[in-house]
GROMACS .gro file of C-alpha atoms in nm:
model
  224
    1UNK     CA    1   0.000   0.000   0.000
    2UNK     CA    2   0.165   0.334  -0.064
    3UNK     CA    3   0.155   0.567   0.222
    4UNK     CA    4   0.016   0.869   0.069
    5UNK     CA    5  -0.080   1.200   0.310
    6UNK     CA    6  -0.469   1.121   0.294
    7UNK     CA    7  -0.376   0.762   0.446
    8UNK     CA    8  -0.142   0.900   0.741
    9UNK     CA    9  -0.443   1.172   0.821
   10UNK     CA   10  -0.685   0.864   0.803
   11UNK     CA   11  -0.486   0.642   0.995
   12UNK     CA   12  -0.443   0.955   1.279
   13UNK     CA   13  -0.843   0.892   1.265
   14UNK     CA   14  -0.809   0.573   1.335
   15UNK     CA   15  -0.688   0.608   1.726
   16UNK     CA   16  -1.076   0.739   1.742
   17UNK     CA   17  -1.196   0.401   1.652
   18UNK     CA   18  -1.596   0.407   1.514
   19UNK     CA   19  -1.734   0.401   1.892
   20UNK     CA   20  -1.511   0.649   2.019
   21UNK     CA   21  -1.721   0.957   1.956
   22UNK     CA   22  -1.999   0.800   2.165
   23UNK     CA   23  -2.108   0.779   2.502
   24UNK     CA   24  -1.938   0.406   2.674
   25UNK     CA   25  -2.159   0.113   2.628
   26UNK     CA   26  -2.053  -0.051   2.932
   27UNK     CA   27  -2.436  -0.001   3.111
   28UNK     CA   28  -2.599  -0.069   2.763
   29UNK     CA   29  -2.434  -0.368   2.672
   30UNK     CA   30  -2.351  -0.562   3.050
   31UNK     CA   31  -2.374  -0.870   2.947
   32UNK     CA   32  -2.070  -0.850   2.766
   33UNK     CA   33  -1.843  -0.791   3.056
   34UNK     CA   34  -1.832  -0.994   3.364
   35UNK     CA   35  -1.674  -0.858   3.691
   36UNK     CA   36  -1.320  -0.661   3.718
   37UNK     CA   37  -0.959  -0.734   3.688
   38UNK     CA   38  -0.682  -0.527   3.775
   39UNK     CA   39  -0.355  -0.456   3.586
   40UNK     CA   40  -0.057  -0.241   3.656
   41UNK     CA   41  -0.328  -0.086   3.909
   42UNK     CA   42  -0.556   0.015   3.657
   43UNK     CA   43  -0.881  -0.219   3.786
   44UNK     CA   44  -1.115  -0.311   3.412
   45UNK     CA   45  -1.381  -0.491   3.297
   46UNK     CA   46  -1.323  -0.805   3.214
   47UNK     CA   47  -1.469  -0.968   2.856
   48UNK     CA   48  -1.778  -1.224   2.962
   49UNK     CA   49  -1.574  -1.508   2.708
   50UNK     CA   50  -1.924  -1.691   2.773
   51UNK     CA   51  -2.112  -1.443   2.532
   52UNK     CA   52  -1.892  -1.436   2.309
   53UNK     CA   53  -1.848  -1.633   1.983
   54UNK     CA   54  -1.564  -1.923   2.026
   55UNK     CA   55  -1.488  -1.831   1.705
   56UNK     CA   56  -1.305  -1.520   1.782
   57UNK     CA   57  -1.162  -1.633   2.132
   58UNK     CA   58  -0.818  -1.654   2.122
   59UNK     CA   59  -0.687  -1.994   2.047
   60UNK     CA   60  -0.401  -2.220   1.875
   61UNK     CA   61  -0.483  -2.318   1.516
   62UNK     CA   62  -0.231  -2.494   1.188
   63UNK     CA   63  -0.152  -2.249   1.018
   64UNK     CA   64   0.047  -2.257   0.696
   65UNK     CA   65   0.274  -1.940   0.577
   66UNK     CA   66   0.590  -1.855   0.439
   67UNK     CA   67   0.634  -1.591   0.693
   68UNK     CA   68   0.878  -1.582   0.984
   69UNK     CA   69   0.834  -1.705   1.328
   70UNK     CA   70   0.706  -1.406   1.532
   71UNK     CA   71   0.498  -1.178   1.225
   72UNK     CA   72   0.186  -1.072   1.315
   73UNK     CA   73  -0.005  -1.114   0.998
   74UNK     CA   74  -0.414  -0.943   1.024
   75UNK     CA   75  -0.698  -1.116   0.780
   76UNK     CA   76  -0.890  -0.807   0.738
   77UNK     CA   77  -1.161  -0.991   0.547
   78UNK     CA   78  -1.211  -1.271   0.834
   79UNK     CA   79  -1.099  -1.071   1.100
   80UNK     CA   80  -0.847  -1.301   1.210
   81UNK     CA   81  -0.508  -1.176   1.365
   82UNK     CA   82  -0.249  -1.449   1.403
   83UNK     CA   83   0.057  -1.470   1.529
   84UNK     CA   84   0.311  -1.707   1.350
   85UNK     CA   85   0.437  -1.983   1.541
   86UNK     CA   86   0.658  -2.279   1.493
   87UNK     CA   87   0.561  -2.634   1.379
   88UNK     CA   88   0.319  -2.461   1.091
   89UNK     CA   89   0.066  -2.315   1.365
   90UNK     CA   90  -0.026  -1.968   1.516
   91UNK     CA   91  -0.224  -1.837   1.758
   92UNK     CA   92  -0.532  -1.686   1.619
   93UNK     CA   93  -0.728  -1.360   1.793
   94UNK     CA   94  -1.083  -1.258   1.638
   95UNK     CA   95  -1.023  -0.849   1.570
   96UNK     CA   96  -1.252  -0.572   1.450
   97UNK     CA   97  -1.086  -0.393   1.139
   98UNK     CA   98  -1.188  -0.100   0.937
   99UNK     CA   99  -1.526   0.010   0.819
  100UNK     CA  100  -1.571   0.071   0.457
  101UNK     CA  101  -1.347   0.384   0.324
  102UNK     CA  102  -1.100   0.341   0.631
  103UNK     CA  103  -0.958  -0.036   0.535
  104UNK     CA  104  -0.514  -0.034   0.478
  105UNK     CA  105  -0.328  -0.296   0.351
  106UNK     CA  106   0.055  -0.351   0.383
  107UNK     CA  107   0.316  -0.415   0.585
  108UNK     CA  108   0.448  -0.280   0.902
  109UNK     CA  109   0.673  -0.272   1.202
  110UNK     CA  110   0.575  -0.232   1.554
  111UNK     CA  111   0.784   0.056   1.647
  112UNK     CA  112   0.640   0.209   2.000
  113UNK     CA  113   0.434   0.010   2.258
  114UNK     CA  114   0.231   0.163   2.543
  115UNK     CA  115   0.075   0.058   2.865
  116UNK     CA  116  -0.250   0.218   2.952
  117UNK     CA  117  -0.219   0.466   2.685
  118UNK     CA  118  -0.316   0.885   2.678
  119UNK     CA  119  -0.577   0.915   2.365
  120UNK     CA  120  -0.535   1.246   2.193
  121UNK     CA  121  -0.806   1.269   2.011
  122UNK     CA  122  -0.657   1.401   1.620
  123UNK     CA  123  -0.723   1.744   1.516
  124UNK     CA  124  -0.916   1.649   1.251
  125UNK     CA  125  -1.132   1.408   1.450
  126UNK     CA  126  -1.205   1.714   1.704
  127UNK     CA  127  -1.317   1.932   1.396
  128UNK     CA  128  -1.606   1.698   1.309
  129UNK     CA  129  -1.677   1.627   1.696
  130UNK     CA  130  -1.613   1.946   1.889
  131UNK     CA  131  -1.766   1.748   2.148
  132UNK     CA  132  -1.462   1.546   2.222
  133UNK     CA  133  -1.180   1.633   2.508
  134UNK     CA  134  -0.861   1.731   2.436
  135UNK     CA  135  -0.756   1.406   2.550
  136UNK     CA  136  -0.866   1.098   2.779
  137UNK     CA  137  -0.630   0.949   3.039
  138UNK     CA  138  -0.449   0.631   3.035
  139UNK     CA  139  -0.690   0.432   3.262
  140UNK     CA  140  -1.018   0.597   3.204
  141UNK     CA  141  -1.331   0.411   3.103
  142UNK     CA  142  -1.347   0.655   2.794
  143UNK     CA  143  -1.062   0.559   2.700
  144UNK     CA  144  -1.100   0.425   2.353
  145UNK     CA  145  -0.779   0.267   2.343
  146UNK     CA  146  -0.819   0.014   2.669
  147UNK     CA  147  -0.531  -0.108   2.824
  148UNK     CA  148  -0.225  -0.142   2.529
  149UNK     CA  149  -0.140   0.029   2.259
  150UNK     CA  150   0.101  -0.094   1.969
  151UNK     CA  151   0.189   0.126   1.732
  152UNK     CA  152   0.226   0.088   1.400
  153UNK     CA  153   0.559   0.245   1.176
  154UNK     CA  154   0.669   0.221   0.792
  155UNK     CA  155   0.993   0.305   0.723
  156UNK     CA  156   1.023   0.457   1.063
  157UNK     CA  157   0.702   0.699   0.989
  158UNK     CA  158   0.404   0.652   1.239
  159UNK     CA  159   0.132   0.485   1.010
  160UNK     CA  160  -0.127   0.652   1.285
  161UNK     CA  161  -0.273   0.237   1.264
  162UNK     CA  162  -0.289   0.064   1.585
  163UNK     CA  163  -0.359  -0.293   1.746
  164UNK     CA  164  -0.561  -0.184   2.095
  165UNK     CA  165  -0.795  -0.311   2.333
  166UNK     CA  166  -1.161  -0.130   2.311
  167UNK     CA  167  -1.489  -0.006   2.469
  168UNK     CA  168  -1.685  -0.245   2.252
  169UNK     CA  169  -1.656  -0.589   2.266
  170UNK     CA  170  -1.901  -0.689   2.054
  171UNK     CA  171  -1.735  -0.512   1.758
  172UNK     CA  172  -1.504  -0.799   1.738
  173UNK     CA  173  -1.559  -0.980   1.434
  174UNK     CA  174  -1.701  -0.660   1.266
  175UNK     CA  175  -1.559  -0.380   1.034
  176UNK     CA  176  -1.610  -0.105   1.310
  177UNK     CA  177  -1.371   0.131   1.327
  178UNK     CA  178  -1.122   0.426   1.136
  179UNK     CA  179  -0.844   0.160   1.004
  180UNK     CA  180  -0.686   0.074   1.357
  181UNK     CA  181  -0.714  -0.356   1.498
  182UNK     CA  182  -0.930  -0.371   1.767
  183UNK     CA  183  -0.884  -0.719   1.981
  184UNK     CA  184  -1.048  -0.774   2.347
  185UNK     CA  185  -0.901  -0.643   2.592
  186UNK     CA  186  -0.739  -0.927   2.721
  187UNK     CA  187  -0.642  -1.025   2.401
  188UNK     CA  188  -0.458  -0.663   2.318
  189UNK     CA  189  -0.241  -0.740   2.645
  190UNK     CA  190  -0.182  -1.106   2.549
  191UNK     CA  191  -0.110  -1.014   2.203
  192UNK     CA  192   0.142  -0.656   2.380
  193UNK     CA  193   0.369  -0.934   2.560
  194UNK     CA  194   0.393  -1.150   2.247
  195UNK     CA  195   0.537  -0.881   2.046
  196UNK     CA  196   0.879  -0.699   2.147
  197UNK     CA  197   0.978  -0.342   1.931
  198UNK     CA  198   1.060  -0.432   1.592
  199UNK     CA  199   0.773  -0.701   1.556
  200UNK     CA  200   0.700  -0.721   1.151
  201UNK     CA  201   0.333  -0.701   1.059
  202UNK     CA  202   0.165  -0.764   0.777
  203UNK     CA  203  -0.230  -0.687   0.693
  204UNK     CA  204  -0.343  -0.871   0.437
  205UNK     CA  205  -0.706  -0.840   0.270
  206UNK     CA  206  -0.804  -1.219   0.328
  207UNK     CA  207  -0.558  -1.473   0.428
  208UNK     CA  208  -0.795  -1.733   0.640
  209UNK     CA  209  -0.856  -1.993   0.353
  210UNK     CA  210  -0.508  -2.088   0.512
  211UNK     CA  211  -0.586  -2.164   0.855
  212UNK     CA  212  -0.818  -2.431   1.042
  213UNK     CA  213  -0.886  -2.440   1.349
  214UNK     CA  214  -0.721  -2.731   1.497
  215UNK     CA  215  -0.881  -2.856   1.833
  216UNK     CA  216  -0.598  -3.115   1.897
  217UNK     CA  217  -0.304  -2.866   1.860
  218UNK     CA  218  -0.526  -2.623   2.110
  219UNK     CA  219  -0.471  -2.884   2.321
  220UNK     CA  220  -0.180  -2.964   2.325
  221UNK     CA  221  -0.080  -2.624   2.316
  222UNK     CA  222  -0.250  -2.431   2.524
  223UNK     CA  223  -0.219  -2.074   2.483
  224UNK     CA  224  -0.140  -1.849   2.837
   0.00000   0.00000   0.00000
């Protein structure tokens, strides 16, 4: 894909994320989440797993690709994020991707990671919705970006793409939001431990026709 201005101002859109600009669903949409968790002090919601589709829980599934141990390649078209594993298998996160007019292809590095990130909502974005803060706090239940952050570089130039947690669980699965990966929560800081600085991605329009889900390597390889 060739980085041209409109995608970098796009891709600074897409730390909004499509649910960012309204109010948190958390009250209208409880049975998604199911009691709290706390990490690096920061106490969350956690996903209710038992509501949601096995389909995009995490899990361990072959996986065939030419690709190098440790790529995180994203199935835009399945919504499917895997990363590559040894022994022709990955481990496969269900994602929410970009709505229609805000979908990237290419390749990537992760150059900058974040715990509990700030959201600065972009200039742009704040145009169209004076309504929005200057910025929301690492931490807060606004806080489109939940608990990690991984930020996505070309050629050492911020892509404005991200992998994050989010606000809306039941996006998962969906084309929802301005071009960044949105996983679960618990996923995002699964996925943030898996991948050190320097991590190559790759997004890929479809790529699943590659990959079944295969219960006996799940377990036999249980993922942590």
């Amino acid at each position: 894909m060739p980085w041209t201005r409109r995608n970098i101002v796009l891709g600074g859109l897409a730390l909004l994320g499509a649910g960012a600009v309204q109010k948190p669903a958390f009250a209208a949409a409880s049975s998604n989440f199911a009691g709290t968790a706390v990490d690096n002090g920061v106490t969350f919601q956690k996903t209710n797993f038992a509501k949601i589709d096995k389909k995009w829980q995490r899990q361990v599934v072959k996986y065939f690709s030419s690709e190098p141990i440790g790529t995180v390649v994203v199935d835009t078209r399945h919504h499917f994020l895997y990363v590559i594993m040894e022994n022709k298998t990955a481990i496969r996160y269900g994602v929410g991707v970009g709505r229609e007019g805000f979908k990237w292809f290419g390749r990537a590095t992760i150059d900058a990671k974040s715990l509990w990130p700030r959201w600065t909502p972009p200039p742009e974005m704040r145009k169209r919705h004076p309504e929005l803060p200057e910025f929301v706090a690492g931490g807060s239940p606004k806080n489109p970006l939940g608990p990690r952050a991984m930020y996505l570089h070309r050629d050492g130039v911020d892509t404005g793409y991200r992998f994050h947690g989010t606000l809306e669980p039941w996006s998962i699965g969906k084309d929802a939001s301005s071009g960044c990966i949105r996983m679960f929560n618990e996923d995002a800081i699964d996925l943030y431990q898996r991948c050190p600085i320097g991590t190559a991605v790759q997004v890929l329009p479809h790529i699943a026709d590659q990959a079944e889900s295969a219960t006996q390597v799940s377990q036999t390889t249980p993922v942590e």
